[in-house]
Amino acid sequence: MSELLRTANLGKSFGRHLVFSNLNVKLSAGKVHGLLGLNGEGKTTLIRILLGVIPADTGSIYYKDALLSFRSAAYKEEVGYIPEDPFFFGGMRVGELLDFNAPFYRRWDGRRAEELLKRFSLDRRARIKTLSRGMKLRLEMAVALAARPALLVLDDPTSGLDVPTRHDFLQDIIRELADSGTTIFFSTHLVHELERIVDHLFILHRGRLILDEAYETVKNSIRRVRLAFPGDSPETLGVDGVLVETRDGPRREIVVYPWTDDKKKKIDGFSPTLFHVEPLTLEEIFRSFVAG
Amino acid sequence: MITIETSGFIPIYEQIKKGVKGEISLGVLKPNQPLPSIRDLAAELVVNPNTVARAYRELELEGFITTRKGKASFVAENSSSLIRGEKERFLEDVFDRAIAEARKFGLDAAEIRRIVESRLKRQEKRSEGEGK
């Protein structure tokens, strides 16, 4: 699988506050990468560094196998960005915004821009300040996609949108993926939105990546195990990789990653009266990892 | 109608495969009929196009669909007989498990046959009853 971008030991502090250190993030071409983390864990900081908006304190970024200079304009042209709160000159019209952006990008595709306006039902003559939040997001997307980005970075773009608008937005992203095979780096706190489209999962927690794995692998090997024992439940089950554990008399519930046959055998040895194994949703996976 | 469930054990691409096979066996999708494009189905189901592509690829390997030179995929000519075969294998598996259970209880072949016969008769009677 070909690598589009890689960071090596990226670190960033603001004053004495360490945001993260030794971050190694790899983005594979044509895949959807989800970045999850609680608020204030540095998701936006990481994104701003990847975009070249702010420099990292330590470490480096490689794009298409070449060391990236912080000031590289060529790189910035290949990266599309959709922020949480898009900024527009509100007095501008939709068409003016496109015409304003076009000369900044060598890859700008005028025909594509018009197609996107049509698909998103955006009127060239409409004043941006009159658009709804959802339509502004679509305008932002039209601008980003008309530049034919190799990498599309989304920083929690759907927060504050209603459910149907978020659904439409996801469908637009899916069409873009199918049409252009664009690599996507998607940060969101609305976890269930990612569930159906994410290929690779990053969880940023307390300054480091506590998960960096193909979503399918995580989904297939993380399990919630409900147990009950005759009498009190054993002091320790002797199983590692327990992310969450709750005990209530003879009952016990654990979330284990990865869940293996060996661990099953070990627990079987305690002869539980209830032994129920079930999968987790992405939302539950995320909560389990950041619970510790 | 294919529906996708994300909370269970079954991967999304398996659910898509099952959905397409279901539509073929119900006759909603007929031999030589085009399937929705990967792009359209992905957008409709709100899933990653790579996932739909994987489902289509596997359906093609299993012979249920064919992909012609361009991009479109079609329901294969002999898809319904493949599905009959698959159902048969599924049923064989169900019977195998039932027989294994019966052996655990110490039943011999004659007793198992008697049980299967009596269940069949009972079903037949019931459907006759419904016919009236």
XYZ file of C-alpha atoms in Angstrom:
424
model
C 0.000 0.000 0.000
C 1.545 3.262 -1.006
C 2.318 5.896 1.537
C 1.320 9.486 0.855
C 2.492 11.195 4.002
C 4.445 10.237 7.081
C 5.521 12.109 10.174
C 8.634 11.197 12.139
C 8.722 11.979 15.860
C 6.545 15.044 15.612
C 6.411 17.041 18.833
C 4.710 20.254 19.880
C 4.408 22.297 23.059
C 2.707 25.587 23.788
C 4.796 27.220 26.488
C 5.156 24.617 29.210
C 2.167 22.633 27.991
C 3.262 19.583 26.040
C 0.616 18.811 23.410
C 2.255 15.671 22.055
C 5.652 14.154 21.394
C 7.142 11.482 19.139
C 4.071 11.287 16.956
C 4.421 8.954 13.984
C 1.448 9.185 11.696
C 1.331 7.440 8.333
C -1.308 8.193 5.706
C -1.874 5.658 2.918
C -2.966 6.809 -0.527
C -6.678 6.522 -1.219
C -7.639 5.569 2.329
C -9.841 7.243 4.902
C -7.987 7.941 8.154
C -9.961 8.843 11.230
C -8.400 10.879 14.010
C -10.204 10.588 17.308
C -9.419 12.227 20.607
C -11.164 14.019 23.414
C -11.387 17.796 23.245
C -8.075 19.474 23.950
C -5.963 16.433 23.071
C -4.267 18.228 20.187
C -6.185 17.025 17.131
C -6.422 20.505 15.658
C -2.776 21.231 16.528
C -1.701 18.110 14.664
C -3.825 19.112 11.697
C -2.410 22.641 11.663
C 1.099 21.213 11.615
C 0.234 18.792 8.806
C -1.233 21.683 6.832
C 1.916 23.737 7.305
C 0.068 26.478 9.189
C 2.245 26.216 12.288
C 5.646 24.520 12.618
C 6.319 21.536 14.843
C 8.932 21.908 17.600
C 10.568 18.614 16.749
C 10.368 15.961 14.074
C 9.678 16.066 10.373
C 7.056 15.369 7.745
C 7.639 13.351 4.583
C 5.239 13.837 1.686
C 5.501 11.393 -1.211
C 8.798 10.213 0.277
C 10.405 13.664 0.267
C 11.199 15.693 3.363
C 8.700 18.507 3.510
C 9.756 22.080 4.025
C 7.405 24.021 6.270
C 7.115 26.691 3.605
C 6.494 24.388 0.650
C 3.828 26.044 -1.485
C 3.666 23.073 -3.858
C 2.601 20.846 -0.973
C -0.046 23.277 0.226
C -1.551 23.257 -3.252
C -2.056 19.522 -3.031
C -3.776 19.598 0.331
C -7.431 20.502 0.664
C -8.666 21.643 4.040
C -12.145 21.854 5.462
C -12.145 23.426 8.918
C -14.701 23.405 11.681
C -15.494 27.087 11.265
C -14.867 28.150 7.693
C -13.968 31.793 7.255
C -15.427 33.696 4.336
C -15.557 37.269 3.262
C -19.289 37.328 3.736
C -19.919 40.090 1.253
C -18.469 37.990 -1.557
C -20.647 36.027 -3.895
C -20.208 32.284 -4.415
C -18.778 32.735 -7.906
C -16.413 35.469 -6.753
C -14.988 33.193 -4.078
C -14.219 30.501 -6.649
C -12.652 32.987 -9.050
C -10.636 34.433 -6.160
C -9.260 31.018 -5.182
C -8.571 29.652 -8.653
C -5.226 31.427 -9.350
C -3.672 30.079 -6.139
C -3.774 26.521 -7.397
C -2.010 25.136 -10.448
C -4.244 22.079 -10.254
C -7.448 24.159 -10.130
C -10.129 22.600 -12.306
C -12.642 25.225 -13.415
C -15.001 22.735 -14.994
C -15.003 20.663 -11.832
C -15.785 23.780 -9.782
C -18.883 24.403 -11.886
C -19.943 20.764 -11.612
C -19.601 20.913 -7.857
C -21.670 24.086 -7.634
C -24.373 22.372 -9.613
C -24.230 19.184 -7.551
C -24.398 21.166 -4.326
C -27.172 23.441 -5.649
C -25.010 26.512 -5.052
C -25.887 29.619 -7.002
C -22.859 31.526 -8.340
C -24.581 34.829 -7.653
C -25.622 34.120 -4.054
C -23.999 36.216 -1.345
C -22.051 33.961 1.002
C -23.416 35.601 4.144
C -26.941 34.576 3.133
C -26.026 30.863 2.986
C -26.964 28.392 5.714
C -24.258 26.630 7.716
C -24.733 23.470 5.625
C -24.481 25.379 2.332
C -21.344 27.149 3.548
C -19.810 23.760 4.250
C -20.655 22.670 0.717
C -19.127 25.842 -0.662
C -15.998 25.155 1.377
C -15.958 21.681 -0.070
C -16.408 22.909 -3.646
C -13.395 25.207 -3.207
C -11.292 22.419 -1.680
C -12.241 19.815 -4.290
C -11.935 22.067 -7.340
C -8.227 22.285 -6.515
C -8.064 18.490 -6.994
C -6.317 17.767 -3.688
C -4.253 14.623 -3.227
C -4.984 14.867 0.486
C -8.193 16.174 2.003
C -8.027 17.185 5.651
C -11.292 17.573 7.548
C -11.222 19.112 10.997
C -14.535 18.326 12.635
C -16.453 19.963 9.797
C -19.896 18.638 10.717
C -20.145 19.786 14.313
C -23.171 21.989 14.733
C -24.917 20.625 11.651
C -28.215 18.784 11.744
C -28.354 15.059 10.995
C -29.645 15.209 7.385
C -27.004 17.805 6.464
C -24.248 15.670 7.987
C -25.583 12.674 6.076
C -25.501 14.598 2.788
C -21.997 15.791 3.556
C -20.771 12.241 4.178
C -22.313 11.140 0.889
C -20.468 13.963 -0.859
C -17.214 12.794 0.722
C -17.930 9.235 -0.416
C -18.533 10.370 -3.992
C -15.272 12.295 -3.920
C -13.468 9.176 -2.720
C -15.024 7.066 -5.459
C -14.360 9.644 -8.183
C -10.835 10.739 -7.323
C -9.428 8.288 -4.793
C -8.438 11.233 -2.629
C -6.663 10.393 0.620
C -8.692 11.593 3.572
C -7.655 12.595 7.073
C -10.818 13.102 9.086
C -10.932 14.447 12.605
C -14.313 14.401 14.285
C -15.935 14.049 17.633
C -19.069 12.620 16.033
C -17.651 9.145 16.070
C -20.501 7.178 14.539
C -20.129 9.182 11.335
C -16.737 7.666 10.790
C -17.837 4.133 11.484
C -19.001 3.271 7.984
C -16.208 4.924 6.050
C -13.002 4.765 8.069
C -10.124 2.530 6.898
C -7.535 3.425 9.492
C -7.968 4.652 13.025
C -5.806 6.940 15.142
C -6.641 7.769 18.741
C -4.711 10.672 20.214
C -4.729 10.642 24.007
C -2.517 12.349 26.578
C 0.081 13.389 24.045
C 0.521 10.118 22.236
C -1.162 7.824 19.744
C -2.693 5.100 21.867
C -4.141 3.452 18.760
C -2.781 3.333 15.210
C -4.397 0.409 13.430
C -6.622 -0.648 10.515
C -10.210 -0.224 11.702
C -11.153 -3.692 10.494
C -8.414 -5.205 12.657
C -9.569 -3.295 15.724
C -13.219 -4.068 15.095
C -12.479 -7.789 14.677
C -10.306 -8.154 17.736
C -11.783 -5.907 20.420
C -14.517 -7.560 22.487
C -16.760 -6.865 25.410
C -16.907 -9.953 27.610
C -19.696 -10.375 30.137
C -18.985 -12.877 32.859
C -20.615 -14.267 35.953
C -19.021 -16.678 38.394
C -20.375 -19.078 40.976
C -19.803 -17.106 44.168
C -17.573 -14.053 44.005
C -15.707 -13.323 40.804
C -11.988 -14.167 40.943
C -9.557 -11.531 42.215
C -7.728 -11.440 38.904
C -8.408 -13.088 35.570
C -4.763 -12.929 34.533
C -5.673 -11.571 31.115
C -3.774 -8.620 29.636
C -5.112 -5.956 27.306
C -8.111 -5.173 29.531
C -9.138 -1.609 28.655
C -12.181 -1.350 30.888
C -13.295 -3.466 33.794
C -16.434 -3.259 35.913
C -17.272 -5.608 38.782
C -20.498 -6.144 40.587
C -20.419 -9.111 42.990
C -20.327 -12.307 40.947
C -20.683 -10.350 37.700
C -17.866 -8.866 35.741
C -17.598 -7.031 32.446
C -14.359 -6.403 30.611
C -13.364 -4.846 27.303
C -10.319 -6.644 25.930
C -8.020 -5.737 23.043
C -6.998 -7.925 21.421
C -9.347 -10.752 22.334
C -7.650 -14.113 21.655
C -8.321 -17.843 21.998
C -5.689 -18.030 24.728
C -7.542 -15.478 26.811
C -10.789 -17.341 26.237
C -9.180 -20.561 27.510
C -7.781 -18.771 30.531
C -11.213 -17.453 31.494
C -12.814 -20.828 30.754
C -10.527 -22.157 33.498
C -12.540 -20.165 36.078
C -15.733 -21.996 34.939
C -17.910 -18.908 34.555
C -21.677 -19.451 34.639
C -22.113 -16.669 32.111
C -19.615 -16.127 29.316
C -20.877 -13.776 26.659
C -18.620 -12.190 24.028
C -19.799 -9.314 21.837
C -18.392 -6.737 19.388
C -18.261 -2.978 20.032
C -19.342 -0.007 17.968
C -16.711 2.571 17.055
C -18.168 4.888 19.680
C -17.684 2.207 22.349
C -14.220 1.359 21.029
C -13.211 4.998 21.360
C -14.651 5.312 24.873
C -12.873 2.128 25.963
C -9.486 3.341 24.779
C -9.712 6.746 26.436
C -11.266 5.400 29.640
C -7.906 4.516 31.236
C -32.986 -3.101 -0.377
C -29.646 -3.666 1.281
C -29.349 -2.544 4.873
C -26.119 -2.140 6.769
C -25.712 -2.782 10.459
C -22.506 -1.598 12.117
C -22.910 -2.850 15.656
C -22.653 -6.601 15.009
C -20.007 -9.166 14.163
C -20.602 -9.187 10.404
C -18.259 -6.950 8.384
C -19.901 -4.407 6.082
C -18.558 -6.020 2.882
C -20.112 -9.350 3.962
C -23.433 -7.613 4.534
C -23.275 -6.100 1.047
C -22.461 -9.508 -0.477
C -25.352 -11.084 1.388
C -27.629 -8.247 0.305
C -26.767 -8.651 -3.383
C -27.191 -12.435 -3.206
C -30.524 -11.901 -1.470
C -31.719 -9.602 -4.248
C -30.641 -12.168 -6.857
C -32.431 -15.024 -5.113
C -35.594 -12.926 -4.745
C -35.406 -12.063 -8.437
C -35.116 -8.321 -7.736
C -31.819 -8.517 -9.602
C -32.064 -10.652 -12.728
C -29.304 -12.269 -14.811
C -27.488 -9.732 -17.044
C -29.016 -6.833 -15.165
C -26.506 -4.112 -14.228
C -25.685 -3.583 -10.560
C -25.505 -0.069 -9.147
C -22.067 1.467 -9.628
C -19.638 1.289 -6.721
C -19.915 5.057 -6.358
C -23.718 5.075 -6.228
C -24.076 2.115 -3.899
C -21.403 3.485 -1.564
C -23.142 6.858 -1.399
C -26.558 5.245 -0.919
C -25.407 2.997 1.913
C -23.034 5.680 3.276
C -20.087 3.303 3.299
C -16.537 3.494 2.008
C -16.368 2.831 -1.771
C -13.403 0.516 -1.093
C -15.776 -1.655 0.927
C -18.288 -1.893 -1.913
C -15.428 -2.607 -4.335
C -14.291 -5.457 -2.101
C -17.797 -6.937 -1.947
C -18.123 -6.742 -5.751
C -14.666 -8.274 -6.222
C -15.547 -11.238 -4.045
C -18.961 -11.671 -5.652
C -17.170 -11.765 -8.986
C -14.652 -14.361 -7.777
C -17.544 -16.476 -6.517
C -19.210 -16.172 -9.921
C -22.342 -14.256 -8.904
C -21.529 -11.168 -10.933
C -19.350 -10.286 -13.894
C -17.554 -7.035 -14.524
C -17.333 -5.985 -18.121
C -14.512 -4.063 -19.683
C -15.777 -0.622 -18.780
C -16.664 -0.438 -15.144
C -20.187 -1.732 -14.782
C -20.928 -5.013 -13.037
C -23.739 -7.312 -14.089
C -25.582 -10.202 -12.510
C -24.049 -13.390 -13.907
C -26.037 -15.658 -16.224
C -25.921 -18.664 -13.898
C -26.151 -16.693 -10.654
C -29.451 -18.198 -9.516
C -28.133 -21.762 -9.783
C -25.085 -20.676 -7.767
C -27.393 -19.315 -5.107
C -29.363 -22.589 -5.078
C -26.046 -24.372 -4.544
C -25.162 -22.014 -1.751
C -28.505 -22.511 -0.043
C -28.032 -26.256 -0.322
C -24.620 -26.031 1.313
C -26.107 -23.881 4.053
C -28.836 -26.471 4.660
C -26.333 -29.321 4.638
C -24.494 -27.483 7.342
C -27.685 -27.047 9.399
C -28.475 -30.762 9.045
C -24.905 -31.730 9.924
C -25.158 -29.777 13.139
C -28.580 -31.245 13.952
C -27.288 -34.769 13.314
C -24.256 -34.129 15.503
C -26.593 -32.988 18.301
C -28.713 -36.096 17.848
C -25.628 -38.318 18.091
C -24.746 -36.571 21.340
C -28.094 -37.752 22.713
C -27.204 -41.249 21.556
C -29.738 -41.505 18.713
C -28.968 -43.898 15.862
C -29.531 -43.330 12.132
C -32.986 -44.961 12.127
C -34.192 -42.739 14.966
C -32.829 -39.605 13.304
C -34.590 -40.548 10.044
C -37.828 -41.098 11.951
C -37.589 -37.610 13.530
C -36.850 -35.924 10.187
C -39.786 -37.795 8.562
C -42.179 -36.832 11.316
C -41.137 -33.165 11.150
C -41.623 -33.170 7.375
C -45.094 -34.756 7.685
C -46.090 -32.222 10.285
C -44.978 -29.324 8.029
C -46.880 -30.819 5.100
C -50.040 -31.127 7.159
C -49.700 -27.547 8.308
C -49.293 -26.189 4.790
C -52.299 -28.259 3.636
C -54.266 -26.698 6.450
C -53.241 -23.249 5.290
C -54.248 -24.102 1.721
C -57.887 -24.619 2.719
